Structures are given as structure tokens and as C-alpha cells.
Coordinates of C-alpha atoms and ligand atoms in Angstrom, one line a residue:
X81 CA -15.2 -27.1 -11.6
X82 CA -15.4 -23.6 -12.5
X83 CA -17.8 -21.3 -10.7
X84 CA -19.1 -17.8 -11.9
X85 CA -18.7 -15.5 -9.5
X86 CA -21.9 -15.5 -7.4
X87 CA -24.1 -12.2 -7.2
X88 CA -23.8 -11.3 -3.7
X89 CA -20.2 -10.9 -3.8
X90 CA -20.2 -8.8 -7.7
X91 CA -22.9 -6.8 -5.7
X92 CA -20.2 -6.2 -2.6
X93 CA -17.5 -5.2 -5.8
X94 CA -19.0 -2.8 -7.6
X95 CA -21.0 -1.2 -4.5
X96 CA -17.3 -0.4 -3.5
X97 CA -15.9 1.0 -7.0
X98 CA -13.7 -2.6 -7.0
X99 CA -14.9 -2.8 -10.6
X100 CA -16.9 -0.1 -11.3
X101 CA -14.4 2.8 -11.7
X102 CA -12.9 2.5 -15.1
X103 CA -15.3 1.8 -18.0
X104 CA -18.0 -0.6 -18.1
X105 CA -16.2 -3.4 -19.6
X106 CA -16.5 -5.7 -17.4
X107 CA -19.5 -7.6 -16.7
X108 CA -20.3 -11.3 -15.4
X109 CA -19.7 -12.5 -19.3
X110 CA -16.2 -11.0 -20.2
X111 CA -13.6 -13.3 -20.1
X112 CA -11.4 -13.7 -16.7
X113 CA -8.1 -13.0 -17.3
X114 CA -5.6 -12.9 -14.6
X115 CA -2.0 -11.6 -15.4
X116 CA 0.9 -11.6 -12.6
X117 CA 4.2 -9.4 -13.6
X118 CA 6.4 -11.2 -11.0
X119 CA 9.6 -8.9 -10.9
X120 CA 12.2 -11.1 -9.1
X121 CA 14.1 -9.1 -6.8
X122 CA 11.9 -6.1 -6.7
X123 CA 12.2 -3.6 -3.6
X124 CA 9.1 -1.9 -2.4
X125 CA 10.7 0.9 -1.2
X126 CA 12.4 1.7 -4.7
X127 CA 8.9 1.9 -6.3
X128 CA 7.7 5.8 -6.4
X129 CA 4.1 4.6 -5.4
X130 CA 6.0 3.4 -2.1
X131 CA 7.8 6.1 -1.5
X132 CA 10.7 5.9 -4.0
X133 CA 12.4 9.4 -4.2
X134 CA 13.9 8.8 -7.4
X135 CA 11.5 8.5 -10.6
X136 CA 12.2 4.7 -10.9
X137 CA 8.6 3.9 -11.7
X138 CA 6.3 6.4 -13.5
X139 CA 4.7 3.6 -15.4
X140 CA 3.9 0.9 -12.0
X141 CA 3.1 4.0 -10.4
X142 CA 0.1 4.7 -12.6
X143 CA -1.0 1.4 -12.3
X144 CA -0.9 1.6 -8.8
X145 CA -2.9 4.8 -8.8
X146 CA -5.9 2.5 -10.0
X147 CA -5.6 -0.5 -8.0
X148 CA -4.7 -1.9 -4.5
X149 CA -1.5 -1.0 -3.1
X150 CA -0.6 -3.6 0.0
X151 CA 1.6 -1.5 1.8
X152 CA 3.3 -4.4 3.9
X153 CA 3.0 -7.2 2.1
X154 CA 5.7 -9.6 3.2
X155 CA 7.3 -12.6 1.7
X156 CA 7.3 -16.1 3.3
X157 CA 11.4 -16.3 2.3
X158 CA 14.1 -14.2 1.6
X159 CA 15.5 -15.6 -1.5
X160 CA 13.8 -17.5 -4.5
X161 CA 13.0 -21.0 -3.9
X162 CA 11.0 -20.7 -1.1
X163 CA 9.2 -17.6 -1.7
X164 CA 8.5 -18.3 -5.2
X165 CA 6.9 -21.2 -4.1
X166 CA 4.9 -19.8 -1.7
X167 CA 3.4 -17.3 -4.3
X168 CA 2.3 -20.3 -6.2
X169 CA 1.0 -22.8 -4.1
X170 CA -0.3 -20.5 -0.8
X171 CA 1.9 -22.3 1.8
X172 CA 4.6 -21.8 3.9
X173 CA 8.1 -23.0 3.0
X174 CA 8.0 -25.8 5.9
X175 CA 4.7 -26.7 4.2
X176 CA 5.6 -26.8 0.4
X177 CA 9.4 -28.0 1.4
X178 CA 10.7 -26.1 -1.3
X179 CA 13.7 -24.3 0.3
X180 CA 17.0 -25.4 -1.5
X181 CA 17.6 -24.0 -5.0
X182 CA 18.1 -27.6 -6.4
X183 CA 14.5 -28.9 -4.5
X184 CA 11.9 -29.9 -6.9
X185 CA 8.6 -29.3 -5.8
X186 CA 6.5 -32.3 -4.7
X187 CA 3.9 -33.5 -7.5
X188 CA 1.1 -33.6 -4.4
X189 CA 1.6 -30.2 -3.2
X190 CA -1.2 -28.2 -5.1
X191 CA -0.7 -25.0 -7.1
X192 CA -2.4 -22.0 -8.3
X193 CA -1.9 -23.1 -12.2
X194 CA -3.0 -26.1 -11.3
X195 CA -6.3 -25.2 -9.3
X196 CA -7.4 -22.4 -12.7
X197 CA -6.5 -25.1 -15.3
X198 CA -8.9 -27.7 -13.9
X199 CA -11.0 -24.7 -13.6
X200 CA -11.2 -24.0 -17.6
X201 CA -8.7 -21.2 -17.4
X202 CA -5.7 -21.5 -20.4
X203 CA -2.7 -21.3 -18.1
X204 CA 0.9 -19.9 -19.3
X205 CA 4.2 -18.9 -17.8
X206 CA 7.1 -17.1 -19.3
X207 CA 10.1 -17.4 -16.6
X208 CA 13.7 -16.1 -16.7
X209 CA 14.9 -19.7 -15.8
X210 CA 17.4 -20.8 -12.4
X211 CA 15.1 -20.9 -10.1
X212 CA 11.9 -21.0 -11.8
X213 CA 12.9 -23.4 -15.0
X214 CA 11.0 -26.1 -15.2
X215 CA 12.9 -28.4 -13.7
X216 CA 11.4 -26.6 -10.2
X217 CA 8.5 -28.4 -10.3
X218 CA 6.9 -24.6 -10.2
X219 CA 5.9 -25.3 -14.5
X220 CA 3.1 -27.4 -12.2
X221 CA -0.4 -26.4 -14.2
X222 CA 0.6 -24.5 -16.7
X223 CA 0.1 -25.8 -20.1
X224 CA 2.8 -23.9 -21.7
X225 CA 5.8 -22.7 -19.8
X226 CA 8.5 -21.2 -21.4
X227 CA 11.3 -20.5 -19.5
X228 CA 14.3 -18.1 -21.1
X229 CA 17.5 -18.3 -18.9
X230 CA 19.0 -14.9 -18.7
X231 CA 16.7 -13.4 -21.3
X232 CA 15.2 -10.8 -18.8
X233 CA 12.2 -8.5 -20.8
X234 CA 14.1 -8.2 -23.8
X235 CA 13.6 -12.1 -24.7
X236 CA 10.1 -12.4 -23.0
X237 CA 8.5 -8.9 -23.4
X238 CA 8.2 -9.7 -27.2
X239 CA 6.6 -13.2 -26.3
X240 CA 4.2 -12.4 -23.7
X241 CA 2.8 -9.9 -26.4
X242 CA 2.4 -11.9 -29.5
X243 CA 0.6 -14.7 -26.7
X244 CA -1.7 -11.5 -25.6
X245 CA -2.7 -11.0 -29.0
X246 CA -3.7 -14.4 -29.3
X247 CA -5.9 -15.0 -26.0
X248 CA -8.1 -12.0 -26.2
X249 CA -11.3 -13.7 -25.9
X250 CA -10.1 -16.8 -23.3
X251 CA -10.4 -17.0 -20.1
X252 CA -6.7 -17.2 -18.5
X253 CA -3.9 -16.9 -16.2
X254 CA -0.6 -15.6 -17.5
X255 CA 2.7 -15.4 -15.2
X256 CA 5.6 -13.0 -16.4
X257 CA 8.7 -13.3 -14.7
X258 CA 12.2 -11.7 -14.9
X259 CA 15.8 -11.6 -13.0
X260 CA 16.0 -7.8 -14.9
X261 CA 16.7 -6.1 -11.3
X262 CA 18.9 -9.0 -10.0
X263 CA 22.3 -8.5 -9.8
X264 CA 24.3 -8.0 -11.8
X265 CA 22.8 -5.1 -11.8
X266 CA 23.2 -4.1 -15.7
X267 CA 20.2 -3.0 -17.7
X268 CA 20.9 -1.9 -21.2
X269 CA 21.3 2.0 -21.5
X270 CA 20.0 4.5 -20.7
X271 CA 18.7 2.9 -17.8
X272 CA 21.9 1.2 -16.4
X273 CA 23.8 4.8 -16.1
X274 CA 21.0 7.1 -15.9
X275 CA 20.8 7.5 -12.1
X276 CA 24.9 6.9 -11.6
X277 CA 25.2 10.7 -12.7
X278 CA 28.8 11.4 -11.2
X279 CA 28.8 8.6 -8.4
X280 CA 32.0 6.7 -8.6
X281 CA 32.4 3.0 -6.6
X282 CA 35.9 3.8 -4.4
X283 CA 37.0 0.1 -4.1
X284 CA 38.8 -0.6 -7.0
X285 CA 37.7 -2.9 -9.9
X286 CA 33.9 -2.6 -7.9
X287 CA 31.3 -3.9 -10.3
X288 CA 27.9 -4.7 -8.8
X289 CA 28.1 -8.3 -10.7
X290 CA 26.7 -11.3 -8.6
X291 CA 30.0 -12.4 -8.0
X292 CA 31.4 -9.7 -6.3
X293 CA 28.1 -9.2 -4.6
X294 CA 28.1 -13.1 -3.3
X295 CA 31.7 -12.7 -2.3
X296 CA 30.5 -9.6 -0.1
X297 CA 27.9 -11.6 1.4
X298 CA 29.9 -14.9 1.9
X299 CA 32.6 -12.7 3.9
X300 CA 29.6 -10.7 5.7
X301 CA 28.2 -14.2 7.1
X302 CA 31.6 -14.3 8.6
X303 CA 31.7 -11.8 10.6
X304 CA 32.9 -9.1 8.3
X305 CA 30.3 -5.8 8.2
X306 CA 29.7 -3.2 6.1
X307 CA 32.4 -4.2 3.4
X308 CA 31.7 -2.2 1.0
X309 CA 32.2 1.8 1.4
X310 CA 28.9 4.3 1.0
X311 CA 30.2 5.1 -2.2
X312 CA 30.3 2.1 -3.5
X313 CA 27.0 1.2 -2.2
X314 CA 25.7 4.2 -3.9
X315 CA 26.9 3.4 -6.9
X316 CA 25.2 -0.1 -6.6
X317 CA 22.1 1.1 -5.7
X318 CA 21.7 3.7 -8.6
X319 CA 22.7 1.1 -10.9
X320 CA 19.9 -1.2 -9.2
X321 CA 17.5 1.6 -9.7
X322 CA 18.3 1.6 -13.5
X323 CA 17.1 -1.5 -13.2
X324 CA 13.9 -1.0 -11.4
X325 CA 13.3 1.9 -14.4
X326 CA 14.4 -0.4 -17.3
X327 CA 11.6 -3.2 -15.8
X328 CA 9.1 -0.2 -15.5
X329 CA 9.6 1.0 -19.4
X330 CA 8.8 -2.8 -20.3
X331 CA 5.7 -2.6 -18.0
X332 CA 4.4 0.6 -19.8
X333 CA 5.1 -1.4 -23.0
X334 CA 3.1 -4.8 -21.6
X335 CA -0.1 -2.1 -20.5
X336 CA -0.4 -0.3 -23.4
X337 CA -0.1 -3.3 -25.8
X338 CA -3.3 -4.9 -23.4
X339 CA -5.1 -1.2 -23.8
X340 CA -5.0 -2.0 -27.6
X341 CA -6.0 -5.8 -27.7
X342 CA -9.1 -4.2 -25.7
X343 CA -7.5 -6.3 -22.1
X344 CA -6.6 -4.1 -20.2
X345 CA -10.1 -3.0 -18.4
X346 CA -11.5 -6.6 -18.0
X347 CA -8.6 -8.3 -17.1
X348 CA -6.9 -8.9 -13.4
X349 CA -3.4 -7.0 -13.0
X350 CA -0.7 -8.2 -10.3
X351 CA 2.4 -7.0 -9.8
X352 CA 4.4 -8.6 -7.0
X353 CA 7.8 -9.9 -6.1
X354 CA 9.4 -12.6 -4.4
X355 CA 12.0 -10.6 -2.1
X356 CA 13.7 -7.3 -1.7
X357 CA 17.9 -6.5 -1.9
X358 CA 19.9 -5.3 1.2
X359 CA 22.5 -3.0 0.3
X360 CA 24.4 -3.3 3.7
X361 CA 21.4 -1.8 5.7
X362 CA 22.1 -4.8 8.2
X363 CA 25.5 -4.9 7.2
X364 CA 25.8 -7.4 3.7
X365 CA 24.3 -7.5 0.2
X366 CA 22.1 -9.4 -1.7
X367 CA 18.9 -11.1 -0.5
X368 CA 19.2 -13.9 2.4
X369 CA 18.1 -12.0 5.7
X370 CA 14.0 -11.1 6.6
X371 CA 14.7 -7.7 7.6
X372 CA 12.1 -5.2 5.5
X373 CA 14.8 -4.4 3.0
X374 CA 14.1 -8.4 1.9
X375 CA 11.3 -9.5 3.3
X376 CA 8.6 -6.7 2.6
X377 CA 8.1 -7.0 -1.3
X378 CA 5.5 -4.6 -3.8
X379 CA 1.6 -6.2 -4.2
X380 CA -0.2 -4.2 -6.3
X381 CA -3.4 -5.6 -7.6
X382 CA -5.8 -3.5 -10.0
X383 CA -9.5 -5.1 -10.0
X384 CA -11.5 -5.0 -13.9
X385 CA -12.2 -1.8 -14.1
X386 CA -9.9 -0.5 -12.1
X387 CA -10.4 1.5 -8.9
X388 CA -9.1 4.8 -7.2
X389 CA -6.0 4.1 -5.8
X390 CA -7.2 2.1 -2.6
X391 CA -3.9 1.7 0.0
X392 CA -4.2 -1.3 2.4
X393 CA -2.2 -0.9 6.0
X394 CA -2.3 -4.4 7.4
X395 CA 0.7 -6.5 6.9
X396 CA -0.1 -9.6 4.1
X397 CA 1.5 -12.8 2.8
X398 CA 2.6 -13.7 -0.5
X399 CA 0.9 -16.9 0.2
X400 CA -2.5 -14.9 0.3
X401 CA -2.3 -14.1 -3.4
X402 CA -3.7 -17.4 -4.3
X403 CA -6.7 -17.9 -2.8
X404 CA -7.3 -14.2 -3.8
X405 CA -6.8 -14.9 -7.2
X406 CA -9.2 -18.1 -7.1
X407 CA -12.2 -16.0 -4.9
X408 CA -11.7 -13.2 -7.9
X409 CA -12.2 -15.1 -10.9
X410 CA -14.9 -17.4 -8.7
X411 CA -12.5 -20.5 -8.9
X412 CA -13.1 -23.2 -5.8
X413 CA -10.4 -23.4 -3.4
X414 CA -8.5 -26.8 -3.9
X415 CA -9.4 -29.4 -1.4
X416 CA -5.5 -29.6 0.1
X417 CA -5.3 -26.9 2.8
X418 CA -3.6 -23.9 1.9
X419 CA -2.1 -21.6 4.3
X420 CA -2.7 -17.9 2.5
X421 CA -6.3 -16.2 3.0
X422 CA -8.3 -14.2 0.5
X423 CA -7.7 -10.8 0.8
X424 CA -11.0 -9.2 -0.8
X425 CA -12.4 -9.1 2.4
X426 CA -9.7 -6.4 3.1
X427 CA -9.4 -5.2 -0.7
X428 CA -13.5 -4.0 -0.3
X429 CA -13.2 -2.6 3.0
X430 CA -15.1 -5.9 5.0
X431 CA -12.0 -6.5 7.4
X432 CA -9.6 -4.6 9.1
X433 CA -7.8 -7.4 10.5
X434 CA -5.9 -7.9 12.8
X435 CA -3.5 -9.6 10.6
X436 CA -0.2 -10.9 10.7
X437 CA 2.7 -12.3 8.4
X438 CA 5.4 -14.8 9.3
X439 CA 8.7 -15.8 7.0
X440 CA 11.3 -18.2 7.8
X441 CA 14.6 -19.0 6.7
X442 CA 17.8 -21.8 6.7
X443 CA 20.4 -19.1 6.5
X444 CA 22.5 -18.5 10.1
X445 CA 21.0 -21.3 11.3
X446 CA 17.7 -20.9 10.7
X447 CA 15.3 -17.9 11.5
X448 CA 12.0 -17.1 11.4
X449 CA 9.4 -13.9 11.8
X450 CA 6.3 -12.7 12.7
X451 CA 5.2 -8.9 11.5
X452 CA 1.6 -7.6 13.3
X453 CA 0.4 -4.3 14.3
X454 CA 3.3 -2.2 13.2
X455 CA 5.7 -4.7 14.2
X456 CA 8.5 -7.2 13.5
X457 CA 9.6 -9.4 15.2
X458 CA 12.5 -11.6 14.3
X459 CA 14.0 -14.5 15.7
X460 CA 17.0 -17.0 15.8
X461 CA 15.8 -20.3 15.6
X462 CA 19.3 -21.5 16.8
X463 CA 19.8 -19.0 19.9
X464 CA 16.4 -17.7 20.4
X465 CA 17.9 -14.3 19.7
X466 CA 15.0 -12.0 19.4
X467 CA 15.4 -8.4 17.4
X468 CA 12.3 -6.5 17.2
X469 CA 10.8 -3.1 14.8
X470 CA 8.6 -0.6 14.6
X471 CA 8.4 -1.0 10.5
X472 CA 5.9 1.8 10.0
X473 CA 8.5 4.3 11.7
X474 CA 11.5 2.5 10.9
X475 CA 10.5 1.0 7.5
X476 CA 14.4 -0.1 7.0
X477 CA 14.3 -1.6 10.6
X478 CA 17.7 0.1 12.1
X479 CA 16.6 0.4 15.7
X480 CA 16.2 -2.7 17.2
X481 CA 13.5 -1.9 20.0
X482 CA 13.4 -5.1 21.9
X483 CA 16.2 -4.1 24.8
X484 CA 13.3 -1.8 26.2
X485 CA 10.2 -3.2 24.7
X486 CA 10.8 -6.7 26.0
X487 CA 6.9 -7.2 27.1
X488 CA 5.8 -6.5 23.6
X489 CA 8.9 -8.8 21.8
X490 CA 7.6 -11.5 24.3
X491 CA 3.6 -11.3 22.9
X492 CA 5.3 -11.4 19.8
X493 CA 7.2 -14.2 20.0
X494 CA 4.2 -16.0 21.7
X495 CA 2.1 -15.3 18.8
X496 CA 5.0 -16.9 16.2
X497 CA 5.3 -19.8 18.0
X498 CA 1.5 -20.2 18.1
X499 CA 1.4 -19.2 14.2
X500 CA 4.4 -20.6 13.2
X501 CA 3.3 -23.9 10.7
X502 CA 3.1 -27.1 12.5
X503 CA 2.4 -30.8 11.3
X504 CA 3.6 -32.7 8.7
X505 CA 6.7 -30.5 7.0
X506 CA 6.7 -31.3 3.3
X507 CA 9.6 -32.7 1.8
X508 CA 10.7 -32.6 -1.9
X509 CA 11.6 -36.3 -3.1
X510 CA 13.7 -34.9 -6.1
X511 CA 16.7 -32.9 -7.1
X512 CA 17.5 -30.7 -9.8
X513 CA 20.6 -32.7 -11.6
X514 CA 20.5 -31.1 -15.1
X515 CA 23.8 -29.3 -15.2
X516 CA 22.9 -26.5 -17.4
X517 CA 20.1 -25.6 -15.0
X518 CA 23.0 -26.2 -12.0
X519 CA 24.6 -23.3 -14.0
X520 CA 22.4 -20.8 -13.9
X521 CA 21.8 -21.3 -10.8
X522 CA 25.6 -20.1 -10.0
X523 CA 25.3 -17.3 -12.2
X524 CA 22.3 -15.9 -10.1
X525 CA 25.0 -16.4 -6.9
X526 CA 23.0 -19.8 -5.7
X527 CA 25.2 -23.0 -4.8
X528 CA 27.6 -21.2 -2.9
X529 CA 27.3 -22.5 0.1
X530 CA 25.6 -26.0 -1.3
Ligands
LIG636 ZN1 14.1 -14.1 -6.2

């Protein structure tokens, strides 16, 4: 059943500028329209509005500049399956059981698509296939989900627009998703070369393709570090950052075209992703550790109306974006527990925590995390191996503090194992067999180890 948002809580909004800052567009009447830009791949840190030294992000960076930033946000996974799930459904990846690339999702596990459709919302996806086609399970709710493989922005931007243009006046929730800053790292020009300047890779025939970047990883998991040279990580990461300004060009595009269909104001922005890229920080490439570089990911959500930029310290979930989502638009939790929490409470001001954030992973034998109070703590579920961070001081987590802070690693650790999701783990019944799905899966550097 769909629920308008009840008075006391559009009283607590606009007495704290959450939706009276911008124009007044927005009122209990307008239609609720929620749109997440899910950028697959995304680093925080290579955003200007966290910190980004290179102008990778003029466009996000306004948007941020009228909405909440989560600072620390962490994901639940380090690579697609499992996070991507967790953004969708609010649980953990023990609890959705969603971790293997060829896992479909379970038909009983509830998800945010599904919970707005019941609730009158029209409820579209436009994906950049492998991991999220529909074969997933994640096309779960939405009525039309289109999935592009390979097409990045170019394919969907074009799409999402003409759908825009038709759903002005309905009430909805929209997902835009793209592998455009996934390796390979090759957006069209101008972007792909224009931070490259005069940077040259030194090993020769070095192309940042998935590939060579799996290849890297494959022979870091063996024991080999820091494979490629600096300059060839350089060069990698200013091709990546092409990326990250190619994505940001298309978001400008996606804004302004909502400004002129008269959205923009009234309508719910999200902008998120499901994991960060190492580039040999902890000695590899690619996404498959929970250090910061992977784990901490962008959430940037701007209110209707807008707001002045608000900046939220406490470390979040990805999982928390779905019961956000439903308390905003006044949408009943679904009966099935979920594991996220709203964060309005925290988005208003009501709540300073404490708060924490855990992620877990099947790579090296299995690992899992817990992130509180300025710090990280990360474990080896196979030798009990504990590393822990200071994040805020060391946001790249390069000095592991727990040789001399072993009292604080051990409060950590008890709260993960007291955190850490118990009970029934969910299991996926189903595998992906369609072969050109198993394909683009390889191409995105999945399968290798399968
Ligand atoms: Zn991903």
C-alpha cells in the first residue's frame, strides 16, 4: 500500500532546508520520483566533491553542492554481484546469497523495485548488462528493464531521456547503470586522453584493457606485488579518470534534460556506486579486496528541493539506501527483514550515530570488515589475520595500525563478530547458463577463477 508521507516528518524536512532550499516545487501533491545513477566502478576519492585533485567531476560536483554527501559510505562487497545486490534488496551478501557472478537471485528475497511497484510507483531499469542483465534475478520489480551489454551512456543516455520525457507527471523509480569507468578503461575522446598529457605506460604493449588488468590481479593473488611500474599505473589511472569525466559530461546531460521536463526540483537524485578500483595501493588492480580504495564508494543524495550542501561523517551501508528510499517517498517497509536502516534520521540532523558498516568477501579465502568511529578493521576469515585503519587520516589505508593498537583491533573485532549477519544464509537455487550472458561476463574479467 502506498502511504503519503505523514505531516510530522514533511514538518521535520522542510524545518531543516531538506526540501525547502530550491524552489517551491515540491509539495505533498507532486509526483515522487526517485532516480539512482548507479556508476559501476566509481571511486569516491576520484570525485572533486571528495577530494579529487583533478577536475574529473564539475558536473556531480554541483549536484553534490545541493544534496547529501555521505562521506564514508561503504559497500557490502568488493565486486558486482554481491554489492549490487545489496543496493537493491538492503541485505548483506550472506543474507541475499548473491555472491557468484553466475548466482541468480532468489525469487523470495525482497527488493527495492519490488517494494515501490506494489506501492503504485512505475518502476524502470536501464543496465549495462554482465552482471546486472536480467538473467540476475536483480530485473526483480521493475516493469521494464532494459539491459544494453557494453553500451555504457552512449546506448542508454539517449534512452533514459526519451523515458524522462515520457513520465513527467508519474510517480516513479528509475535505475541508470553503466560499466563506463570499468576497465578497459577507454572512453571516447576527449576524455580517454585528456588527463594522459605526456604520461607514457613503461611495460611494453601496457594497455589498461580488463585482460591485462585480470592477468595483473590473477598473478597478484599469487604472491606477486606491485607488478606494474608507477608509470604505468599513472597512466592507468589518468585514463580511468577520463572515464570518471566522460560519465560526468553524460550526468550534466541527464540533469539538464530533467531541469527542462520541469523534474529536476521535485524529483529524488542518487548517485552511488557499487565498489571502488585499486591501482596497486595494496599491491594488485582491479576491484576484489575491502580496503577503502574498493570498499568506500560515492552516496550523494539531493532531497526535492534540494539543500545546501549537507556532508555526513558517520560511516553508512549501501544496504541503507533502500529503506531510505522507501521512508522518503512514504513507501512501507516490506514485511521480510532487511538489514539497511533509514538514513533521514542522519540526513536531518536527528542522529549522530554511532554507526558502523561491515563488507564481506569469498576472495583469499574469505574476509570480512567492520568500519566505526574512524576505523577499519579488516579480517581473514581463514587465518583470523586482523589489519586495522585510521580511514579518516589514512583514507587509502597504507598504515596498518593494529601491531600497536591491538586493544582497539580487539573491540573491533568483538563488535564484527557480534554484527556480523547470522541465521539462515540465503542461497540462490539457480545459475546463469545463457552463454552470451557467460560472455560478457568474461569481458568484464569475471569467470576467471570459476
Ligand atoms: Zn561493479
Amino acid at each position: 500500500m502506498k502511504l503519503r508521507l505523514p505531516i510530522p516528518l514533511l514538518a521535520i524536512l522542510a524545518g531543516l532546508g531538506l526540501s525547502g532550499c530550491g524552489p517551491a516545487t515540491t509539495s505533498q501533491d507532486a509526483a515522487k520520483q526517485v532516480i539512482i545513477f548507479d556508476i559501476d566502478t566509481l571511486r569516491a576519492d576520484r570525485l572533486g566533491c571528495y577530494g579529487a585533485e583533478r577536475p574529473t567531476s564539475p558536473h556531480i560536483d554541483r549536484l553534490a553542492a545541493e544534496s547529501v554527501l555521505f562521506e564514508w559510505a561503504f559497500a557490502q562487497g568488493p565486486n558486482t554481484p554481491p554489492s549490487q545486490t545489496s543496493i537493491l534488496t538492503g541485505l548483506y551478501p550472506s543474507h541475499h546469497g548473491r555472491v557468484f557472478a553466475l548466482d541468480v537471485l532468489a525469487d523470495e528475497v525482497v527488493t527495492l523495485a519490488e517494494v515501490m511497484r506494489d506501492g503504485g510507483f512505475v518502476t524502470a531499469a536501464f543496465v549495462d548488462g554482465g552482471n546486472m542483465a536480467a538473467a540476475s534475478g536483480l530485473n526483480q520489480g521493475f516493469e521494464m528493464y532494459r539491459s544494453t551489454p557494453g553500451g555504457g551512456f552512449e546506448v542508454i543516455g539517449p534512452r533514459v531521456m526519451r523515458w524522462l520525457s515520457r513520465h513527467v507527471n508519474d510517480d516513479f523509480l528509475l535505475l541508470v547503470h553503466t560499466y563506463d569507468v570499468h576497465s578497459p578503461y577507454d572512453p571516447p575522446e576527449p576524455h580517454r586522453s585528456m588527463f594522459v598529457e605526456d604520461r607514457q605506460p613503461t611495460t611494453p604493449d601496457f594497455e589498461p584493457t580488463t585482460d591485462i588488468l585480470t592477468d595483473v590481479m590473477i598473478r597478484a593473488r599469487r604472491g606477486e606485488q606491485d607488478i606494474l611500474s608507477s608509470q604505468d599505473i599513472d597512466y592507468a589511472l589518468a585514463r580511468y579518470d577520463g572515464g570518471v569525466h566522460y560519465v560526468d559530461q553524460w550526468m550534466g546531460t541527464f540533469l539538464e534534460k530533467m531541469r527542462r521536463l520541469g523534474i529536476y526540483d521535485n524529483s529524488t537524485i542518487i548517485l552511488l556506486s557499487d565498489h571502488g578500483e585499486e591501482f596497486q595501493e595494496h599491491g594488485s588492480v582491479l576491484h576484489e579486496k575491502l580496503y577503502t580504495t574498493v570498499s568506500r564508494i560515492p552516496l550523494i543524495i539531493r532531497p526535492p528541493g534540494g539543500r545546501k550542501t549537507f556532508r555526513v561523517p558517520q560511516v553508512v551501508e549501501s544496504i541503507d539506501l533502500m529503506p531510505t528510499i522507501l521512508e522518503m517517498v512514504g513507501v512501507e517497509l516490506p514485511p521480510t527483514p532487511i538489514d539497511g536502516e533509514s538514513l533521514l534520521p542522519l540526513m536531518t540532523g536527528q542522529s549522530q550515530g554511532p554507526y558502523f558498516a561491515l563488507s564481506e568477501s569469498r576472495f583469499f579465502g574469505g574476509r570480512d570488515a567492520i568500519a566505526s568511529g574512524g576505523r577499519h578493521l579488516l579480517r581473514s576469515r581463514k587465518t583470523g589475520f586482523l589489519e586495522l585503519y585510521a580511514f579518516t587520516d589514512d583514507p587509502t589505508e597504507l598504515s596498518n595500525l593494529q601491531p600497536e593498537r591491538r586493544d582497539e583491533a580487539m573491540a573491533l573485532r568483538a563488535q564484527l563478530d557480534s554484527r556480523r549477519p547470522s541465521g539462515e544464509r540465503g542461497s540462490v537455487e539457480e545459475q546463469i547458463t545463457d552463454s552470451e550472458i557467460i560472455d560478457q561476463l568474461k569481458a568484464l574479467g569475471y569467470l576467471n577463477d570459476e
